[in-house]
Amino acid sequence: MTELFFKETYSPLSSSELIAKEKANMDEKRFKHCVQVSQTARKLARLNNYDEEKAALAGFIHDYAKQVPVEEYRKVIQEQDFDKDLLNWNRAIWHGIVGTYFIKRDLKITDPEILQAVWRHTTADIEMTTLDKIVFVADFIEPGRDFPDVEKAREVSYKNLDEGVGYELAHTLEFLIENRNKVYPLTLSAYNVWSVK
Ligand SMILES: [Fe+2]
Ligand SMILES: [Fe+2]
């Protein structure tokens, strides 16, 4: 695995402390995914003239809270300033929006752009910054992904980031509907902005 290093620009923690905390909060498979999303985010940043260090860090921490126990999430949603409707959803949605709480608390990252990119990576949004798009798309096309159209998704995303967002949202909606899963309303709104021709 390529050597990981994050400058101390966005967190008072040293790079090795940050990496150790991330590793301790998830299993091996999830950690590998985060490393690969970080590398893919760096590549997308380079292609889109965005700050590579910032994109790499945001990609690395995007799933920091994915494996936090459900009960802990419910407690945080109830006690902190989160929309209580979130209690009707699940960890697939929580780990982006509420994941930001754990990232601030444990990793001491407060940069609003990074936190927003993590917040939006599970739902997308009708407005997205370049960093939001980078993390959203990197999560979808990192080298470990192997769904049937992944090569097409990579091709579209590396050519045009906005089209990558649209492709991903359409793909996600197809999957959710095919499996008769609930669609988070914001994701449907985002689909109407980014995917519809
Ligand atoms: Fe995620
Ligand atoms: Fe992810």
Coordinates of N, CA and C and ligand atoms in Angstrom, one line a residue:
M1 N 0.8 -1.2 0.0 CA 0.0 0.0 0.0 C 0.9 1.3 0.0
T2 N 0.5 2.2 -0.8 CA 1.3 3.4 -0.9 C 1.3 4.1 0.4
E3 N 2.5 4.7 0.7 CA 2.6 5.4 2.0 C 1.7 6.6 2.1
L4 N 1.0 6.6 3.3 CA 0.0 7.7 3.5 C 0.7 8.8 4.4
F5 N 0.4 10.0 4.0 CA 0.8 11.1 4.8 C -0.1 12.3 4.6
F6 N -0.6 12.9 5.7 CA -1.4 14.1 5.6 C -0.8 15.2 6.4
K7 N -0.6 16.4 5.7 CA 0.0 17.5 6.4 C -0.9 18.0 7.5
E8 N -0.3 18.7 8.5 CA -1.2 19.1 9.6 C -1.9 20.4 9.4
T9 N -2.4 20.6 8.2 CA -3.1 21.8 7.8 C -4.5 21.8 8.4
Y10 N -5.2 20.7 8.4 CA -6.6 20.7 8.7 C -6.9 20.0 10.1
S11 N -5.9 19.5 10.7 CA -6.1 18.9 12.0 C -4.9 19.0 12.9
P12 N -5.1 19.3 14.2 CA -3.9 19.4 15.1 C -3.3 18.1 15.3
L13 N -3.9 17.0 14.9 CA -3.3 15.7 15.1 C -2.2 15.5 14.0
S14 N -1.2 14.7 14.4 CA -0.1 14.4 13.4 C -0.7 13.4 12.4
S15 N 0.0 13.3 11.3 CA -0.5 12.4 10.2 C -0.6 11.0 10.8
S16 N 0.4 10.5 11.6 CA 0.3 9.1 12.1 C -0.8 9.0 13.1
E17 N -1.1 10.0 13.9 CA -2.2 9.9 14.9 C -3.5 9.8 14.2
L18 N -3.6 10.6 13.2 CA -4.9 10.7 12.4 C -5.2 9.3 11.7
I19 N -4.1 8.7 11.1 CA -4.2 7.4 10.5 C -4.5 6.3 11.5
A20 N -3.9 6.4 12.6 CA -4.1 5.4 13.7 C -5.6 5.5 14.2
K21 N -6.1 6.7 14.4 CA -7.5 6.8 14.9 C -8.5 6.3 13.8
E22 N -8.2 6.6 12.6 CA -9.1 6.1 11.5 C -9.1 4.5 11.5
K23 N -7.9 4.0 11.6 CA -7.7 2.5 11.5 C -8.4 1.9 12.7
A24 N -8.4 2.5 13.8 CA -9.0 1.9 15.0 C -10.5 1.9 15.0
N25 N -11.1 2.8 14.1 CA -12.5 3.0 14.1 C -13.2 2.1 13.0
M26 N -12.5 1.2 12.4 CA -13.1 0.5 11.3 C -12.3 -0.8 11.0
D27 N -13.0 -1.7 10.2 CA -12.2 -2.9 9.9 C -11.3 -2.7 8.8
E28 N -10.5 -3.7 8.5 CA -9.4 -3.7 7.5 C -10.0 -3.3 6.1
K29 N -11.1 -3.9 5.7 CA -11.7 -3.7 4.4 C -12.1 -2.3 4.2
R30 N -12.8 -1.7 5.3 CA -13.2 -0.3 5.2 C -12.0 0.6 5.1
F31 N -11.0 0.3 5.9 CA -9.8 1.1 5.9 C -9.2 1.2 4.5
K32 N -9.1 0.0 3.9 CA -8.5 0.0 2.5 C -9.3 0.8 1.6
H33 N -10.7 0.7 1.7 CA -11.6 1.5 0.9 C -11.2 3.0 1.1
C34 N -11.1 3.5 2.3 CA -10.8 4.9 2.6 C -9.5 5.3 2.0
V35 N -8.5 4.5 2.0 CA -7.2 4.8 1.4 C -7.4 5.0 -0.1
Q36 N -8.1 4.1 -0.7 CA -8.3 4.1 -2.1 C -9.2 5.3 -2.6
V37 N -10.1 5.7 -1.7 CA -10.9 6.9 -2.0 C -10.0 8.1 -1.9
S38 N -9.1 8.1 -0.9 CA -8.2 9.2 -0.8 C -7.3 9.3 -2.0
Q39 N -6.8 8.2 -2.5 CA -6.0 8.3 -3.7 C -6.7 8.7 -5.0
T40 N -8.0 8.2 -5.1 CA -8.8 8.6 -6.2 C -9.2 10.1 -6.1
A41 N -9.5 10.6 -4.9 CA -9.8 12.0 -4.7 C -8.6 12.9 -5.1
R42 N -7.5 12.4 -4.8 CA -6.3 13.2 -5.2 C -6.1 13.3 -6.7
K43 N -6.4 12.2 -7.4 CA -6.4 12.2 -8.8 C -7.4 13.1 -9.4
L44 N -8.6 13.0 -8.9 CA -9.7 13.9 -9.4 C -9.4 15.3 -9.1
A45 N -8.8 15.6 -8.0 CA -8.4 17.0 -7.7 C -7.4 17.5 -8.7
R46 N -6.4 16.7 -9.0 CA -5.4 17.1 -10.0 C -6.1 17.4 -11.4
L47 N -7.0 16.6 -11.8 CA -7.7 16.8 -13.0 C -8.6 18.0 -13.1
N48 N -9.1 18.4 -11.9 CA -10.0 19.5 -11.8 C -9.4 20.8 -11.1
N49 N -8.1 20.9 -11.1 CA -7.4 22.0 -10.5 C -7.9 22.3 -9.1
Y50 N -8.0 21.3 -8.3 CA -8.4 21.5 -6.9 C -7.2 21.1 -6.0
D51 N -7.2 21.6 -4.8 CA -6.2 21.3 -3.8 C -6.1 19.8 -3.5
E52 N -5.0 19.2 -3.9 CA -4.9 17.7 -3.8 C -4.8 17.3 -2.4
E53 N -4.1 18.0 -1.5 CA -4.0 17.6 -0.1 C -5.3 17.6 0.6
K54 N -6.1 18.6 0.3 CA -7.4 18.7 0.9 C -8.3 17.6 0.5
A55 N -8.3 17.4 -0.8 CA -9.1 16.3 -1.4 C -8.7 14.9 -0.9
A56 N -7.4 14.7 -0.7 CA -6.9 13.4 -0.3 C -7.4 13.2 1.2
L57 N -7.3 14.2 2.0 CA -7.7 14.1 3.4 C -9.3 13.9 3.5
A58 N -10.0 14.6 2.8 CA -11.5 14.5 2.8 C -11.9 13.1 2.3
G59 N -11.2 12.6 1.3 CA -11.5 11.2 0.8 C -11.1 10.2 1.9
F60 N -10.0 10.4 2.6 CA -9.6 9.4 3.6 C -10.5 9.3 4.7
I61 N -11.1 10.4 5.2 CA -12.0 10.4 6.4 C -13.4 10.3 6.1
H62 N -13.8 10.2 4.8 CA -15.2 10.2 4.4 C -16.1 9.2 5.1
D63 N -15.5 8.0 5.3 CA -16.3 6.9 6.0 C -15.8 6.7 7.4
Y64 N -15.2 7.7 8.0 CA -14.6 7.5 9.4 C -15.6 6.9 10.3
A65 N -16.9 7.3 10.2 CA -17.9 6.9 11.2 C -18.8 5.8 10.7
K66 N -18.5 5.1 9.6 CA -19.4 4.2 9.0 C -19.7 3.0 9.9
Q67 N -18.8 2.6 10.8 CA -19.0 1.5 11.7 C -19.3 1.8 13.1
V68 N -19.6 3.1 13.4 CA -20.0 3.5 14.7 C -21.3 2.8 15.0
P69 N -21.4 2.2 16.3 CA -22.7 1.5 16.6 C -24.0 2.3 16.4
V70 N -25.0 1.7 16.0 CA -26.3 2.3 15.7 C -26.8 3.1 16.9
E71 N -26.6 2.5 18.1 CA -27.1 3.1 19.3 C -26.4 4.4 19.6
E72 N -25.1 4.4 19.3 CA -24.4 5.7 19.5 C -24.9 6.8 18.6
Y73 N -25.2 6.4 17.3 CA -25.7 7.3 16.4 C -27.1 7.9 16.9
R74 N -27.9 7.0 17.3 CA -29.3 7.5 17.8 C -29.1 8.5 18.9
K75 N -28.2 8.2 19.8 CA -28.0 9.1 21.0 C -27.5 10.4 20.5
V76 N -26.5 10.4 19.6 CA -26.0 11.7 19.1 C -27.0 12.5 18.3
I77 N -27.9 11.8 17.5 CA -28.9 12.6 16.8 C -29.9 13.2 17.8
Q78 N -30.2 12.4 18.9 CA -31.2 12.9 19.9 C -30.6 14.1 20.7
E79 N -29.3 14.0 21.0 CA -28.7 15.0 21.9 C -28.1 16.2 21.2
Q80 N -27.7 16.0 20.0 CA -27.0 17.1 19.3 C -28.0 17.8 18.4
D81 N -27.5 18.8 17.7 CA -28.4 19.6 16.9 C -28.6 19.0 15.5
F82 N -29.2 17.9 15.4 CA -29.4 17.2 14.1 C -31.0 17.1 13.9
D83 N -31.4 17.2 12.7 CA -32.8 17.0 12.3 C -33.2 15.6 12.8
K84 N -34.3 15.7 13.7 CA -34.7 14.4 14.3 C -35.4 13.4 13.3
D85 N -35.7 13.9 12.1 CA -36.2 13.0 11.1 C -35.1 11.9 10.7
L86 N -33.8 12.3 11.0 CA -32.8 11.3 10.8 C -33.0 10.0 11.5
L87 N -33.7 10.1 12.6 CA -34.0 8.8 13.4 C -34.8 7.8 12.6
N88 N -35.5 8.3 11.5 CA -36.2 7.4 10.6 C -35.3 6.8 9.6
W89 N -34.0 7.1 9.5 CA -33.2 6.6 8.5 C -32.1 5.6 9.2
N90 N -31.1 5.4 8.5 CA -30.2 4.3 8.9 C -28.7 4.8 8.8
R91 N -27.8 3.9 9.1 CA -26.4 4.2 9.1 C -25.9 4.6 7.7
A92 N -26.5 4.0 6.7 CA -26.1 4.4 5.3 C -26.2 5.9 5.1
I93 N -27.3 6.5 5.7 CA -27.4 8.0 5.6 C -26.6 8.7 6.7
W94 N -26.7 8.1 7.9 CA -26.1 8.8 9.1 C -24.6 9.0 8.9
H95 N -23.9 8.0 8.3 CA -22.4 8.1 8.4 C -21.8 9.3 7.7
G96 N -22.7 9.9 6.8 CA -22.2 11.1 6.1 C -22.6 12.3 7.0
I97 N -23.9 12.5 7.2 CA -24.4 13.7 7.9 C -23.9 13.7 9.3
V98 N -24.2 12.7 10.1 CA -23.9 12.6 11.5 C -22.4 12.2 11.7
G99 N -21.8 11.6 10.7 CA -20.4 11.3 10.7 C -19.6 12.5 11.0
T100 N -20.0 13.6 10.5 CA -19.3 14.9 10.7 C -19.1 15.2 12.2
Y101 N -20.0 14.8 13.0 CA -19.9 15.0 14.5 C -18.7 14.2 15.0
F102 N -18.6 13.0 14.6 CA -17.5 12.1 15.1 C -16.2 12.6 14.6
I103 N -16.2 13.1 13.4 CA -14.9 13.6 12.8 C -14.4 14.8 13.5
K104 N -15.4 15.7 13.9 CA -15.0 16.9 14.7 C -14.5 16.5 16.0
R105 N -15.2 15.6 16.6 CA -14.9 15.1 18.0 C -13.6 14.4 18.1
D106 N -13.4 13.4 17.2 CA -12.2 12.5 17.3 C -11.0 13.0 16.5
L107 N -11.3 13.5 15.3 CA -10.1 13.8 14.4 C -9.8 15.3 14.5
K108 N -10.7 16.1 15.2 CA -10.4 17.5 15.4 C -10.4 18.3 14.1
I109 N -11.1 17.8 13.1 CA -11.1 18.5 11.8 C -12.4 19.4 11.8
T110 N -12.1 20.7 11.6 CA -13.2 21.7 11.6 C -13.4 22.4 10.3
D111 N -12.6 22.2 9.3 CA -12.7 22.9 8.1 C -14.1 22.6 7.5
P112 N -14.9 23.7 7.3 CA -16.3 23.6 6.8 C -16.4 22.9 5.4
E113 N -15.4 23.1 4.6 CA -15.5 22.5 3.2 C -15.3 21.0 3.3
I114 N -14.4 20.5 4.1 CA -14.2 19.1 4.3 C -15.4 18.5 5.0
L115 N -15.9 19.1 6.0 CA -17.0 18.5 6.8 C -18.3 18.5 5.8
Q116 N -18.4 19.5 5.0 CA -19.6 19.5 4.1 C -19.5 18.3 3.1
A117 N -18.3 18.1 2.6 CA -18.0 17.0 1.6 C -18.4 15.7 2.2
V118 N -18.0 15.5 3.5 CA -18.3 14.2 4.2 C -19.9 14.2 4.4
W119 N -20.5 15.3 4.8 CA -21.9 15.4 5.1 C -22.7 14.9 3.8
R120 N -22.2 15.4 2.7 CA -23.0 15.2 1.4 C -22.6 13.9 0.7
H121 N -21.6 13.2 1.2 CA -21.1 12.1 0.3 C -22.1 10.9 0.2
T122 N -23.1 10.8 1.2 CA -24.0 9.7 1.1 C -25.3 10.1 0.4
T123 N -25.7 11.4 0.4 CA -27.0 11.8 -0.1 C -26.8 12.6 -1.4
A124 N -25.7 13.3 -1.6 CA -25.5 14.3 -2.6 C -26.4 15.5 -2.2
D125 N -26.4 16.5 -3.1 CA -27.2 17.7 -2.8 C -27.5 18.5 -4.1
I126 N -28.4 19.4 -4.0 CA -28.8 20.1 -5.3 C -27.6 21.1 -5.6
E127 N -26.9 21.5 -4.7 CA -25.7 22.3 -4.9 C -24.5 21.6 -4.4
M128 N -23.5 21.5 -5.1 CA -22.3 20.8 -4.7 C -21.0 21.5 -5.1
T129 N -20.1 21.7 -4.1 CA -18.8 22.3 -4.4 C -17.9 21.3 -5.2
T130 N -16.8 21.8 -5.7 CA -15.9 20.9 -6.3 C -15.4 19.8 -5.4
L131 N -15.2 20.1 -4.1 CA -14.7 19.1 -3.2 C -15.9 18.1 -2.9
D132 N -17.1 18.6 -2.8 CA -18.2 17.7 -2.6 C -18.3 16.6 -3.7
K133 N -18.1 17.1 -4.9 CA -18.2 16.3 -6.1 C -17.0 15.3 -6.1
I134 N -15.9 15.8 -5.8 CA -14.7 14.9 -5.8 C -14.8 13.7 -4.8
V135 N -15.3 14.0 -3.6 CA -15.4 12.9 -2.6 C -16.6 12.0 -3.0
F136 N -17.7 12.5 -3.5 CA -18.8 11.8 -3.9 C -18.4 10.8 -5.0
V137 N -17.7 11.3 -6.0 CA -17.4 10.5 -7.2 C -16.2 9.5 -6.8
A138 N -15.3 9.9 -6.1 CA -14.1 9.1 -5.7 C -14.6 7.8 -5.0
D139 N -15.6 8.0 -4.1 CA -16.2 6.9 -3.3 C -16.8 5.9 -4.3
F140 N -17.3 6.3 -5.4 CA -18.0 5.5 -6.3 C -17.1 4.7 -7.3
I141 N -16.0 5.3 -7.6 CA -15.1 4.8 -8.7 C -13.8 4.3 -8.2
E142 N -13.5 4.3 -6.9 CA -12.2 3.9 -6.4 C -11.8 2.5 -6.9
P143 N -10.6 2.1 -7.0 CA -10.2 0.9 -7.7 C -10.8 -0.4 -7.1
G144 N -11.3 -0.4 -5.9 CA -11.9 -1.6 -5.3 C -13.3 -1.8 -5.7
R145 N -13.9 -0.9 -6.3 CA -15.3 -1.0 -6.8 C -15.4 -2.0 -8.0
D146 N -16.4 -2.8 -8.0 CA -16.4 -3.8 -9.2 C -17.9 -4.0 -9.7
F147 N -18.8 -3.0 -9.5 CA -20.1 -3.2 -10.1 C -20.0 -3.2 -11.6
P148 N -21.0 -3.8 -12.3 CA -20.9 -4.0 -13.8 C -20.5 -2.8 -14.6
D149 N -21.0 -1.6 -14.3 CA -20.7 -0.5 -15.1 C -19.6 0.4 -14.6
V150 N -18.8 -0.2 -13.7 CA -17.8 0.7 -13.1 C -16.8 1.3 -14.1
E151 N -16.4 0.6 -15.1 CA -15.5 1.2 -16.1 C -16.1 2.4 -16.8
K152 N -17.3 2.3 -17.1 CA -18.0 3.4 -17.7 C -18.1 4.6 -16.7
A153 N -18.4 4.3 -15.5 CA -18.5 5.3 -14.4 C -17.1 6.0 -14.3
R154 N -16.0 5.3 -14.4 CA -14.7 5.9 -14.3 C -14.4 6.8 -15.5
E155 N -14.7 6.3 -16.7 CA -14.5 7.0 -17.9 C -15.2 8.3 -17.9
V156 N -16.5 8.3 -17.5 CA -17.4 9.5 -17.5 C -16.8 10.5 -16.4
S157 N -16.5 10.0 -15.3 CA -16.1 10.8 -14.1 C -14.7 11.5 -14.4
Y158 N -13.8 10.8 -15.0 CA -12.5 11.3 -15.2 C -12.5 12.4 -16.3
K159 N -13.5 12.2 -17.2 CA -13.6 13.2 -18.3 C -14.3 14.4 -17.8
N160 N -15.4 14.3 -17.0 CA -16.1 15.4 -16.6 C -16.8 15.1 -15.2
L161 N -16.3 15.9 -14.2 CA -16.7 15.6 -12.8 C -18.3 15.7 -12.6
D162 N -18.9 16.8 -13.2 CA -20.3 16.9 -13.1 C -21.1 15.8 -13.7
E163 N -20.6 15.3 -14.8 CA -21.3 14.1 -15.4 C -21.1 12.9 -14.6
G164 N -20.0 12.8 -13.9 CA -19.7 11.7 -13.0 C -20.7 11.7 -11.9
V165 N -21.0 12.9 -11.3 CA -22.0 13.0 -10.3 C -23.4 12.6 -10.8
G166 N -23.7 13.0 -12.0 CA -25.0 12.6 -12.6 C -25.1 11.1 -12.8
Y167 N -24.0 10.6 -13.3 CA -24.0 9.1 -13.6 C -24.2 8.3 -12.3
E168 N -23.5 8.8 -11.3 CA -23.5 8.1 -10.0 C -24.9 8.1 -9.4
L169 N -25.6 9.3 -9.4 CA -26.9 9.5 -8.8 C -27.9 8.6 -9.6
A170 N -27.8 8.6 -10.9 CA -28.8 7.7 -11.7 C -28.6 6.2 -11.3
H171 N -27.3 5.9 -11.2 CA -27.0 4.5 -10.9 C -27.5 4.1 -9.5
T172 N -27.3 5.0 -8.5 CA -27.7 4.8 -7.2 C -29.3 4.7 -7.1
L173 N -29.9 5.6 -7.8 CA -31.4 5.5 -7.8 C -31.9 4.2 -8.4
E174 N -31.3 3.8 -9.5 CA -31.7 2.6 -10.1 C -31.6 1.4 -9.1
F175 N -30.4 1.4 -8.4 CA -30.2 0.3 -7.4 C -31.2 0.4 -6.3
L176 N -31.5 1.5 -5.8 CA -32.4 1.7 -4.6 C -33.8 1.2 -5.1
I177 N -34.2 1.7 -6.2 CA -35.6 1.4 -6.7 C -35.7 -0.1 -7.0
E178 N -34.7 -0.7 -7.7 CA -34.7 -2.1 -8.0 C -34.9 -3.0 -6.8
N179 N -34.3 -2.5 -5.7 CA -34.3 -3.3 -4.4 C -35.4 -2.8 -3.5
R180 N -36.3 -1.9 -4.0 CA -37.4 -1.4 -3.2 C -36.9 -0.8 -1.9
N181 N -35.8 0.0 -2.0 CA -35.3 0.6 -0.8 C -35.8 2.1 -0.8
K182 N -35.9 2.6 0.4 CA -36.3 4.0 0.6 C -35.3 5.0 -0.1
V183 N -35.8 6.0 -0.7 CA -34.9 7.0 -1.3 C -34.9 8.3 -0.4
Y184 N -33.8 8.7 0.0 CA -33.7 9.9 0.8 C -34.1 11.1 -0.1
P185 N -35.1 11.9 0.3 CA -35.6 12.9 -0.6 C -34.6 13.8 -1.2
L186 N -33.6 14.2 -0.4 CA -32.5 15.1 -1.0 C -31.8 14.4 -2.2
T187 N -31.6 13.1 -2.1 CA -31.0 12.4 -3.2 C -31.8 12.4 -4.5
L188 N -33.1 12.4 -4.3 CA -34.0 12.5 -5.5 C -33.9 13.9 -6.1
S189 N -33.9 14.9 -5.2 CA -33.7 16.3 -5.7 C -32.4 16.5 -6.4
A190 N -31.4 15.8 -5.9 CA -30.0 15.9 -6.5 C -30.0 15.3 -7.8
Y191 N -30.7 14.1 -7.9 CA -30.8 13.4 -9.2 C -31.5 14.4 -10.3
N192 N -32.5 15.1 -9.8 CA -33.2 16.0 -10.8 C -32.3 17.1 -11.3
V193 N -31.3 17.5 -10.5 CA -30.4 18.5 -10.9 C -29.3 18.0 -11.7
W194 N -28.7 16.9 -11.3 CA -27.4 16.4 -11.9 C -27.5 15.4 -13.0
S195 N -28.6 14.6 -12.9 CA -28.7 13.4 -13.8 C -29.7 13.6 -15.0
V196 N -30.7 14.4 -14.8 CA -31.7 14.6 -15.9 C -31.2 15.4 -17.0
K197 N -31.4 14.9 -18.2 CA -30.9 15.6 -19.4 C -31.8 16.7 -19.9
Ligands
FE1 FE -19.7 6.4 2.8
FE2 FE -17.2 5.1 1.1

